[in-house]
mmCIF file of C-alpha atoms in Angstrom:
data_model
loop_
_atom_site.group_PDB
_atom_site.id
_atom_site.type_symbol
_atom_site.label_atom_id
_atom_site.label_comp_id
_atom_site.label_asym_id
_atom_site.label_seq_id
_atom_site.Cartn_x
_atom_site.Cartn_y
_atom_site.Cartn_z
ATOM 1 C CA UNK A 8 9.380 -18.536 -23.242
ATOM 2 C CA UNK A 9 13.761 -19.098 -23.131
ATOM 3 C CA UNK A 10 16.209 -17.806 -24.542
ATOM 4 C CA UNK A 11 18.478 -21.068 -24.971
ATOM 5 C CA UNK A 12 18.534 -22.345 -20.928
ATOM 6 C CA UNK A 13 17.246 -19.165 -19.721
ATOM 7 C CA UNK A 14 13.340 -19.294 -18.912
ATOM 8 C CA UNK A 15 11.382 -16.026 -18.889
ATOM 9 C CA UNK A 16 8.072 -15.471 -17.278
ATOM 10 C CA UNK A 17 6.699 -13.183 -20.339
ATOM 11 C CA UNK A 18 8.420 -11.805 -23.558
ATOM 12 C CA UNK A 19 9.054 -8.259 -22.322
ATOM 13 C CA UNK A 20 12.581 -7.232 -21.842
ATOM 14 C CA UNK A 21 13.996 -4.246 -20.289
ATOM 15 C CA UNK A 22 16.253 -3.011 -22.857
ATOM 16 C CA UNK A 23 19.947 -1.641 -22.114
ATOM 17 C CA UNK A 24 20.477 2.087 -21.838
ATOM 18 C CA UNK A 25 23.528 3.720 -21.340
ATOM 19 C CA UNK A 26 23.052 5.916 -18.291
ATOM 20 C CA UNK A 27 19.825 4.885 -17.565
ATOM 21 C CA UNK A 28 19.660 0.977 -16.654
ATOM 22 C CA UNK A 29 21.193 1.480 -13.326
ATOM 23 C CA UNK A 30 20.235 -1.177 -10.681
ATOM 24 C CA UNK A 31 17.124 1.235 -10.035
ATOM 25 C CA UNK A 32 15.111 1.166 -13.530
ATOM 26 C CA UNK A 33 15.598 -2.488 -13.827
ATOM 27 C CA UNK A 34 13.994 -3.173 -10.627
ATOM 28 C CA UNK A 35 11.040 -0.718 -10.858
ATOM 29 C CA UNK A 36 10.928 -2.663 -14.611
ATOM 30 C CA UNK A 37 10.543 -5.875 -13.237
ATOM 31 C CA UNK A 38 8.034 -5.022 -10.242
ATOM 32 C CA UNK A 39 5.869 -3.392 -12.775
ATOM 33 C CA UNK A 40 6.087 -7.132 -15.199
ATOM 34 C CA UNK A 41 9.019 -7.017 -17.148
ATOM 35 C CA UNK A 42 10.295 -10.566 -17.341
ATOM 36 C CA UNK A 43 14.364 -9.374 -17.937
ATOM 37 C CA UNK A 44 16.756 -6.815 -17.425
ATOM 38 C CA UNK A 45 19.887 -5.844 -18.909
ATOM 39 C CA UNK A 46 23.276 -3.455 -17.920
ATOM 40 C CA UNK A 47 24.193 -0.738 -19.597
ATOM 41 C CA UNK A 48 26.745 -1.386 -21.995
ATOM 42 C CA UNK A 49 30.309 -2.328 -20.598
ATOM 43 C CA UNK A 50 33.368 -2.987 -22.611
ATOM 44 C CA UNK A 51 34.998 -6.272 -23.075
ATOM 45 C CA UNK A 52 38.138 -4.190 -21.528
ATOM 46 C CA UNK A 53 36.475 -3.167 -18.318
ATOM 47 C CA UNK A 54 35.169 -6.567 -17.995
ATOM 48 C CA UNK A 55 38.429 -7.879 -17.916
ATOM 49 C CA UNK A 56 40.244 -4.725 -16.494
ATOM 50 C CA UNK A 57 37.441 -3.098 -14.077
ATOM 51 C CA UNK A 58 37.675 0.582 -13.322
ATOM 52 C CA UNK A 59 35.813 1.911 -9.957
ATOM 53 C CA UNK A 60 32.839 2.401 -11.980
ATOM 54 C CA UNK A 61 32.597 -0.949 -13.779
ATOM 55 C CA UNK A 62 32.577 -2.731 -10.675
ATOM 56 C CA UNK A 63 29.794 -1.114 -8.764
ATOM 57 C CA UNK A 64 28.378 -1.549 -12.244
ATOM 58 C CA UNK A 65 28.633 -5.433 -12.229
ATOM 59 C CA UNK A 66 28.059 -5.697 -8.385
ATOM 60 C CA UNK A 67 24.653 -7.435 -8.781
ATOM 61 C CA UNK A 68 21.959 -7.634 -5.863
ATOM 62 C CA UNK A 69 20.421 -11.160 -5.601
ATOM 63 C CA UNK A 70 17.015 -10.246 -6.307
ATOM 64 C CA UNK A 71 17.953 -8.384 -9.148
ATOM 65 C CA UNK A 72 17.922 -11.394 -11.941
ATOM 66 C CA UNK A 73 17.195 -12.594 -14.591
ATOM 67 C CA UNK A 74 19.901 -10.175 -15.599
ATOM 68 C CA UNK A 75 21.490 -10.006 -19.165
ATOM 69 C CA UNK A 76 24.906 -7.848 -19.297
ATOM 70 C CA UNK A 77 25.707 -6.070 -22.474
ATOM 71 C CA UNK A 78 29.141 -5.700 -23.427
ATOM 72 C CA UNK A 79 30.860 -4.453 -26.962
ATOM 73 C CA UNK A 80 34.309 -4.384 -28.116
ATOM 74 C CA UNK A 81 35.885 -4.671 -31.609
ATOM 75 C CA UNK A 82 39.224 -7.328 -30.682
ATOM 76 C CA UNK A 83 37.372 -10.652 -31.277
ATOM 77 C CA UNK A 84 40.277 -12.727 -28.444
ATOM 78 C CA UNK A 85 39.548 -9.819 -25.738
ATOM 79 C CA UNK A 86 35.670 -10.022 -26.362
ATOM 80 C CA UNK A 87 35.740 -14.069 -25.762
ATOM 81 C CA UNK A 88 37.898 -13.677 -22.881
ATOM 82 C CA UNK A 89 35.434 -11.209 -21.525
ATOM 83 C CA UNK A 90 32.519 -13.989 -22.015
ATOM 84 C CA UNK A 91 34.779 -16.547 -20.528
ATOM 85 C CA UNK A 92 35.348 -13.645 -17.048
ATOM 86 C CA UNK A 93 31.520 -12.829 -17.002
ATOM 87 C CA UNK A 94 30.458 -16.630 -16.598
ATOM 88 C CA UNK A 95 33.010 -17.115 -14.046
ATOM 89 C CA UNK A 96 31.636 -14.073 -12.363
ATOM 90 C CA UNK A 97 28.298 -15.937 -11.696
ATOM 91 C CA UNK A 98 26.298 -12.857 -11.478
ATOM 92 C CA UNK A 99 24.800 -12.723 -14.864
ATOM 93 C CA UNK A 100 22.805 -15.177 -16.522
ATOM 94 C CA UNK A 101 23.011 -13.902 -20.061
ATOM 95 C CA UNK A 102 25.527 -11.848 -22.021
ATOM 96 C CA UNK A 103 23.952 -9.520 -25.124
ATOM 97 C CA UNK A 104 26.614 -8.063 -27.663
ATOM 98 C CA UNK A 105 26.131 -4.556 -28.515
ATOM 99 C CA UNK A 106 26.146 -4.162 -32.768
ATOM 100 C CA UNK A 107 23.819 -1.727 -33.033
ATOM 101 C CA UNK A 108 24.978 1.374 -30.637
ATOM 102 C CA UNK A 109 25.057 4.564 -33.174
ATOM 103 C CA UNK A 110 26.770 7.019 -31.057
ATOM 104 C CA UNK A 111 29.770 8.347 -33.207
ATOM 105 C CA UNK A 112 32.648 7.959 -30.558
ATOM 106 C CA UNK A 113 31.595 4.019 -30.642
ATOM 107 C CA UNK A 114 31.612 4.203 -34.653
ATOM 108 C CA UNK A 115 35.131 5.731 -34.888
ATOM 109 C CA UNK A 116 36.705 2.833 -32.899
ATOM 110 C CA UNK A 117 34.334 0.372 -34.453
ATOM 111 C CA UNK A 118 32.621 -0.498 -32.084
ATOM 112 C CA UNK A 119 28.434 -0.896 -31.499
ATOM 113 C CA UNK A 120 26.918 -0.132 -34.663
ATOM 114 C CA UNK A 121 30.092 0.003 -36.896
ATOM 115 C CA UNK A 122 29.782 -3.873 -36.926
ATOM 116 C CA UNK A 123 27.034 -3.726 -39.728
ATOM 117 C CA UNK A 124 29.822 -2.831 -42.101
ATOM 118 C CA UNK A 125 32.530 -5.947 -40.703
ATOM 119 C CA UNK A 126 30.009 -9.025 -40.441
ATOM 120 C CA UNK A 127 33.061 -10.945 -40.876
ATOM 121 C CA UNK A 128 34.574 -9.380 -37.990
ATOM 122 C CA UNK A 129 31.537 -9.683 -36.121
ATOM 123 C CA UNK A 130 30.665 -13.474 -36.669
ATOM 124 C CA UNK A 131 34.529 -13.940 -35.456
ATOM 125 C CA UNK A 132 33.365 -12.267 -31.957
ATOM 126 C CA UNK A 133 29.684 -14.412 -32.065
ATOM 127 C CA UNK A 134 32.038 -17.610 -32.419
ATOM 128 C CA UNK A 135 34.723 -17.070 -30.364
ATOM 129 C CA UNK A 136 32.225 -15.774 -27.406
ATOM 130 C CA UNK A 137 30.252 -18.783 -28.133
ATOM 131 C CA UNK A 138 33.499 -21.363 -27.638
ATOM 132 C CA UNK A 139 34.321 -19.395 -24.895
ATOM 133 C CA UNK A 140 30.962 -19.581 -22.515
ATOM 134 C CA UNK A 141 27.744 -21.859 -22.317
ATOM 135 C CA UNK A 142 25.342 -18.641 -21.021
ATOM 136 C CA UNK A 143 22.963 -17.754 -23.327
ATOM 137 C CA UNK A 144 24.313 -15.373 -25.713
ATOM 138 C CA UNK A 145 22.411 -12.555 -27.313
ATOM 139 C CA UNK A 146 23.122 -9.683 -30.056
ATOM 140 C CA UNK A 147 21.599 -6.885 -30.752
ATOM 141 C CA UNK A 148 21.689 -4.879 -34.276
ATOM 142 C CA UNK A 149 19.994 -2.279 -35.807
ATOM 143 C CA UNK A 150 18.186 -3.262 -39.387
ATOM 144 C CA UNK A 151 21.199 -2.065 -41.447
ATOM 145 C CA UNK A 152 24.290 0.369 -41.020
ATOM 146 C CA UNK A 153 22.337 2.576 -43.745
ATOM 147 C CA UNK A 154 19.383 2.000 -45.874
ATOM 148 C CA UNK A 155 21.342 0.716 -48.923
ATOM 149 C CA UNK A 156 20.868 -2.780 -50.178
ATOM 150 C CA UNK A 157 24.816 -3.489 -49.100
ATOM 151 C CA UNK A 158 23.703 -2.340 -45.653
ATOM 152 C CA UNK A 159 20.834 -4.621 -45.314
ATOM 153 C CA UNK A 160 22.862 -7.337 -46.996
ATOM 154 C CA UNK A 161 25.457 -7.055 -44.364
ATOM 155 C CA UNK A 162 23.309 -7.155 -40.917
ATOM 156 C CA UNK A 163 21.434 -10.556 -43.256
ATOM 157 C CA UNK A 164 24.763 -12.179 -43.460
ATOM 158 C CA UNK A 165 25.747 -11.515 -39.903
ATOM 159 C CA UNK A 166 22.529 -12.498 -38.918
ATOM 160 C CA UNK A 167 22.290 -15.355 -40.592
ATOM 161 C CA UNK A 168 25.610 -16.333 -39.514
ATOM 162 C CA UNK A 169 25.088 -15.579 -35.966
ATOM 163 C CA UNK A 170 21.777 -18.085 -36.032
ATOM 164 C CA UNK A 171 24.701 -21.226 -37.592
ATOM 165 C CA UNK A 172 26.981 -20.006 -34.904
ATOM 166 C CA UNK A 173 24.432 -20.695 -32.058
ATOM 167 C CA UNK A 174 23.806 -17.443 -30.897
ATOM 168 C CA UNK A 175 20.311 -17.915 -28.737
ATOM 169 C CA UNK A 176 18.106 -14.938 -29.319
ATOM 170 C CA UNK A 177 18.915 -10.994 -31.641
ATOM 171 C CA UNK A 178 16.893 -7.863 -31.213
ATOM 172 C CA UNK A 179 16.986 -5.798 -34.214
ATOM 173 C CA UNK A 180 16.216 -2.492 -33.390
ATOM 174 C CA UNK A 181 13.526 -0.883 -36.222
ATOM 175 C CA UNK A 182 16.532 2.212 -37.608
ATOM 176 C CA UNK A 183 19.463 2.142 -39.305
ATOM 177 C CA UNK A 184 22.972 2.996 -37.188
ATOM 178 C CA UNK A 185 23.378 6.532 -39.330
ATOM 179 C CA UNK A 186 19.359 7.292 -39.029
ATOM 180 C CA UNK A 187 20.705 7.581 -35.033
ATOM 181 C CA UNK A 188 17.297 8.321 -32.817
ATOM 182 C CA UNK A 189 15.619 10.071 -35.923
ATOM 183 C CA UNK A 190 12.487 9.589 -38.034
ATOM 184 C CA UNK A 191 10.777 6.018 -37.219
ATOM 185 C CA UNK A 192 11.699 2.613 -36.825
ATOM 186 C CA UNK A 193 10.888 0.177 -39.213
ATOM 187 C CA UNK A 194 9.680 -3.173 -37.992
ATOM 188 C CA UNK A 195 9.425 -4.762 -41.806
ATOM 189 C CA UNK A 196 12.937 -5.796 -41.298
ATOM 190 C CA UNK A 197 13.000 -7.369 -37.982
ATOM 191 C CA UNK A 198 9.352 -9.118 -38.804
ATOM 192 C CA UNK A 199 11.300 -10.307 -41.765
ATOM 193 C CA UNK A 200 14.088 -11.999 -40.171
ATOM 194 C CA UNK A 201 12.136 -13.525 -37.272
ATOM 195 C CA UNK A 202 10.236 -15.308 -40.036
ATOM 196 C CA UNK A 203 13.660 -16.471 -41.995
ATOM 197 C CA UNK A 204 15.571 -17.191 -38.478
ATOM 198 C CA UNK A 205 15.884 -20.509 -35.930
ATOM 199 C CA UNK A 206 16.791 -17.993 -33.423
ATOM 200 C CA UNK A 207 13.985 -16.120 -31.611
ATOM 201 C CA UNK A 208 13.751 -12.424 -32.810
ATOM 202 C CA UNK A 209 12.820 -9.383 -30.549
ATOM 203 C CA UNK A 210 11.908 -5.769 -31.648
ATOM 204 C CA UNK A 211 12.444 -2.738 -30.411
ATOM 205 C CA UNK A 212 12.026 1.109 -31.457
ATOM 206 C CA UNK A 213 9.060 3.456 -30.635
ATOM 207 C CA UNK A 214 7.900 1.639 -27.697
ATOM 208 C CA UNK A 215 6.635 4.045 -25.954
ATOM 209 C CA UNK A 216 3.433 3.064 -24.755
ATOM 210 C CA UNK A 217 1.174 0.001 -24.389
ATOM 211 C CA UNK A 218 -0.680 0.027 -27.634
ATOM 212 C CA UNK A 219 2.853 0.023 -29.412
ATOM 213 C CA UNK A 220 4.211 -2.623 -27.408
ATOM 214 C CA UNK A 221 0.574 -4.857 -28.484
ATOM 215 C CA UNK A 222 0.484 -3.615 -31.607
ATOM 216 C CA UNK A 223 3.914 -5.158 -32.437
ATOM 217 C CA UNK A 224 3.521 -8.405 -30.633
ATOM 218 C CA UNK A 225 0.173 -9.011 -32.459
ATOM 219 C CA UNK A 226 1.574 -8.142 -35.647
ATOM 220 C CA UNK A 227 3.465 -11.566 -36.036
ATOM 221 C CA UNK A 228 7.209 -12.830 -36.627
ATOM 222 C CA UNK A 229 8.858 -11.347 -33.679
ATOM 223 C CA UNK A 230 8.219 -13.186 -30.331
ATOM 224 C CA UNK A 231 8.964 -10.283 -27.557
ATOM 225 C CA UNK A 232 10.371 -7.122 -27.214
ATOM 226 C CA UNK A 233 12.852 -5.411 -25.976
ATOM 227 C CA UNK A 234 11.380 -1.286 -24.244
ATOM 228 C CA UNK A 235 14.146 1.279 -23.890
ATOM 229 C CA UNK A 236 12.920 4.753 -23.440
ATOM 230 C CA UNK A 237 9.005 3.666 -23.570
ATOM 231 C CA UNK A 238 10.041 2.526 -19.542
ATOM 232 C CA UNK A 239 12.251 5.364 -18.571
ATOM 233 C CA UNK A 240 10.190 7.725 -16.155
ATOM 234 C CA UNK A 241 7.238 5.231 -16.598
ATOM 235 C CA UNK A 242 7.722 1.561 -15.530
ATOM 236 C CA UNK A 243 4.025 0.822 -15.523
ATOM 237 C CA UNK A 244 4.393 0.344 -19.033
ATOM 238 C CA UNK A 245 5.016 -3.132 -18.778
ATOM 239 C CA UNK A 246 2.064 -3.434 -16.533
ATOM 240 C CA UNK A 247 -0.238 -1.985 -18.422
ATOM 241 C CA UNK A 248 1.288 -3.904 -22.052
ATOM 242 C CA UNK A 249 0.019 -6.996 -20.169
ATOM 243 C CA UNK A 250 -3.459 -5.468 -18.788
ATOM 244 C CA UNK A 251 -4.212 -4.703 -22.625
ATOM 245 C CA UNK A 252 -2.903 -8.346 -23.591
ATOM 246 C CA UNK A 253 -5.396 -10.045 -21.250
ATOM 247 C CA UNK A 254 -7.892 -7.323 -22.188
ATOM 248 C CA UNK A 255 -8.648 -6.116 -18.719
ATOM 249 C CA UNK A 256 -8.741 -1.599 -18.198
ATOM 250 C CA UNK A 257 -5.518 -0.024 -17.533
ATOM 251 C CA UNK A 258 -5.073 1.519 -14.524
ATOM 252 C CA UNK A 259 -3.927 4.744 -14.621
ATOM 253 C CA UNK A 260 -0.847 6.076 -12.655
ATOM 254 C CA UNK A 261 -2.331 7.415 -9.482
ATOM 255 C CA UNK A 262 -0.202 10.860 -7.671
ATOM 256 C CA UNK A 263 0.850 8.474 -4.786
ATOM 257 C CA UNK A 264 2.263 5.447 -7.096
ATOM 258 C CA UNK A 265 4.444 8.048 -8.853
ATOM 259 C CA UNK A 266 5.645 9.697 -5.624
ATOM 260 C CA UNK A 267 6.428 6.169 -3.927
ATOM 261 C CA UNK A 268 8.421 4.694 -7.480
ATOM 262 C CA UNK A 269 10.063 8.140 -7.626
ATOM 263 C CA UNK A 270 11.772 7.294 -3.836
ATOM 264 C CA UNK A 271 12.421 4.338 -4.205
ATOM 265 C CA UNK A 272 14.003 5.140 -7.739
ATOM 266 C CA UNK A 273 16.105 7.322 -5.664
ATOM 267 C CA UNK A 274 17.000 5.055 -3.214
ATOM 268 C CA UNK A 275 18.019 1.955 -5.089
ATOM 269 C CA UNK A 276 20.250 4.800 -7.132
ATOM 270 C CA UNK A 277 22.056 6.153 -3.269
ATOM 271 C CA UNK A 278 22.411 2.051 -2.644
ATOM 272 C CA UNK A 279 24.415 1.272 -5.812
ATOM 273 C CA UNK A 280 26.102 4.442 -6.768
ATOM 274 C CA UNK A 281 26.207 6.966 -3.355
ATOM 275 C CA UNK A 282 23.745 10.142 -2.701
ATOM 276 C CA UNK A 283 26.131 12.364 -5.458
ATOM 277 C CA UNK A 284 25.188 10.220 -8.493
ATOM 278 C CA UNK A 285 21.960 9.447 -7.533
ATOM 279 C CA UNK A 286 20.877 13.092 -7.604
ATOM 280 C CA UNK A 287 22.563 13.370 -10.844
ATOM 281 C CA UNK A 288 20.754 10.375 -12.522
ATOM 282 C CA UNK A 289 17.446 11.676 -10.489
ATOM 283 C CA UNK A 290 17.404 15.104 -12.210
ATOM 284 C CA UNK A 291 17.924 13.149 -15.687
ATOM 285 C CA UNK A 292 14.925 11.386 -14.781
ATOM 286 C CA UNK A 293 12.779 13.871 -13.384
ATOM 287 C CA UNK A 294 11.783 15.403 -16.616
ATOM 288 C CA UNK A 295 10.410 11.639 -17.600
ATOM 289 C CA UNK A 296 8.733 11.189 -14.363
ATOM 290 C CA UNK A 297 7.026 14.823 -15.302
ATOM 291 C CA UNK A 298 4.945 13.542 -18.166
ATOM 292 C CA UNK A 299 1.250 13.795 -18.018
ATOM 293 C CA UNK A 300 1.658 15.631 -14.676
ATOM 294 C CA UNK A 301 0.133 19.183 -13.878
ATOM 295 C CA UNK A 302 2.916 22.220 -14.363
ATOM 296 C CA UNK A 303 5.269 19.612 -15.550
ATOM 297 C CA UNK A 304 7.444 22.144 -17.642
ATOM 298 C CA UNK A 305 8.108 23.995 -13.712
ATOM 299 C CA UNK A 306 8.499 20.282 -12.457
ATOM 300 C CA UNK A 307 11.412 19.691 -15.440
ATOM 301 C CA UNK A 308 13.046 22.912 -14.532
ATOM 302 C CA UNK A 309 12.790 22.898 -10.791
ATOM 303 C CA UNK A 310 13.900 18.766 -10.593
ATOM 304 C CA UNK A 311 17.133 20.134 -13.002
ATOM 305 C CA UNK A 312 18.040 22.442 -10.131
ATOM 306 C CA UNK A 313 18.277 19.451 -7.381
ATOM 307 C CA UNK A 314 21.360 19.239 -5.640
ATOM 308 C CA UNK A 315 20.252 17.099 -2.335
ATOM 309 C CA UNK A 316 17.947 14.551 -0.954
ATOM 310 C CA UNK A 317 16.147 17.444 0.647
ATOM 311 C CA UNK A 318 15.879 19.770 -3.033
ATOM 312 C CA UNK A 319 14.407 16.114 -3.899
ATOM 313 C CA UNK A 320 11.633 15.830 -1.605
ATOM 314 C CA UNK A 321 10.618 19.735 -1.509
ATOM 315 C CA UNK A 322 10.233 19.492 -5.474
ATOM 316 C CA UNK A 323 8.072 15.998 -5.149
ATOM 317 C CA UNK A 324 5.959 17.780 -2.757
ATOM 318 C CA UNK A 325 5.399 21.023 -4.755
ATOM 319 C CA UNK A 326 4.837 19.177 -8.154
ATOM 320 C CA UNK A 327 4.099 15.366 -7.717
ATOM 321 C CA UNK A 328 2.049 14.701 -4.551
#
């Protein structure tokens, strides 16, 4: 499948987290099958105007492509100039704009997910990014700001709008922006809109395990989807989505597998960010990586606790080898 010039190998997409799609999950990701990666989200300002952080974020490894970057912003001249910067970067081969984030300090400057409410505003961004760079360019919304028939109106006009404009490919994430991460998504909408749309249409929400991911692809309209916390402490789920697809036995997670992802987690993290933040991130991870496991509550607790590469490996050995 594409997305406009881009060609993918498969229809499963890593999906952006915010503290969590560091260099590190999106390559585990894509050796386990996942066909694309994106950033975490990055503002049209630090695109422009890089801090520290925002350039190790956008210092991208060759092997670590086909790469989407995510940015967001509410100024519709600063968000095309930050298209225009991320082309001439080189680095990324697809941009994806964030109107679907619900996290309130993004709301209160109108940002993310406060975009269901301005679809004016945000088909002025869509166009002016779309003047402004020939990459294939991506948004991604939630299926309304609320569940109110205005709210769905509005994410159907910017929707709509943003297929005229020439936007290549939306995700439309199954809640609405004020639902947050509660109760569970709702894929009518999204199966909807793929069906009404030129643009191809991607799901995501509750994909947190292969059945979920097959269950939504076989269910029609959308044509791939995009896992977010379904991969986070458990990359094989894009393995094993395509095992069930071709109908061959899914391979559990052997001890050893887990152990070996788990270092190399870590050391893709020390690569990109330095030994401080990768411990950091590595705790946040390590109650993920604890799932299914033997004493995995004492695995969460001792893994929070880790404050060096040698904490690490004395709390893989105890609870993961």
């Amino acid at each position: 499948m594409s997305i406009g010039t881009l060609a993918l190998k498969n229809n499963l997409v890593m999906a952006p987290m915010a503290g969590y799609t560091q260099r590190g999950l999106r390559m585990l990701a894509r050796q386990q099958g996942a066909a694309m990666a994106v950033t975490e989200m990055i503002s049209a300002y630090e695109i422009l105007r890089p801090s520290r952080k925002t350039r190790r974020m956008i210092r991208i490894a060759q092997d670590d492509h086909p790469l989407g970057v995510q940015v967001f912003g509410a100024d519709p001249l600063m968000m095309a100039d930050a298209a225009a910067r991320i082309e001439q970067m080189g680095c990324f081969d697809l941009i994806d704009v964030n109107m679907a984030c619900p996290v309130r300090k993004m709301i209160a400057k109108g940002n993310g997910g406060a975009m269901l409410r301005t679809p004016d505003l945000g088909l002025e961004i869509l166009a002016g990014m779309r003047r402004a760079t020939r990459l294939p360019l991506t948004v991604k919304v939630r299926r309304g700001y609320d569940a109110s028939a205005a709210g769905r109106e509005q994410v159907e006009r910017l929707l709509a709008g943003a297929d005229e404009l020439g936007v290549d490919a939306a995700t439309i994430h199954g809640r609405t922006v004020d639902q947050l991460y509660h109760g569970q998504a709702d894929w009518s909408f999204a199966v909807e809109m793929a069906g009404r749309l030129r643009m191809p249409v991607f799901g995501s929400g509750d994909l947190l395990d292969a059945p979920s991911i097959l269950d939504r692809l076989r269910g029609g309209g959308i044509v791939g989807v995009a896992v977010a916390r379904g991969a986070v402490g458990h990359p094989w789920i894009f393995r094993e989505a395509m095992a069930l697809d071709a109908g061959l036995p899914v391979e559990p997670v052997s001890p050893a597998e887990r152990v070996e992802c788990m270092w190399q987690h870590y050391e893709m993290l020390r690569d990109e960010l330095g030994d401080y933040s990768a411990i950091r991130i590595m705790r946040r991870f390590g109650m993920f990586y604890s799932k299914g496991i033997d004493r995995a509550r004492e695995s969460r607790m001792a893994m929070g606790k880790v404050a060096s590469r040698d904490d690490l490996a004395e709390v893989i050995k105890e609870y993961f080898e």
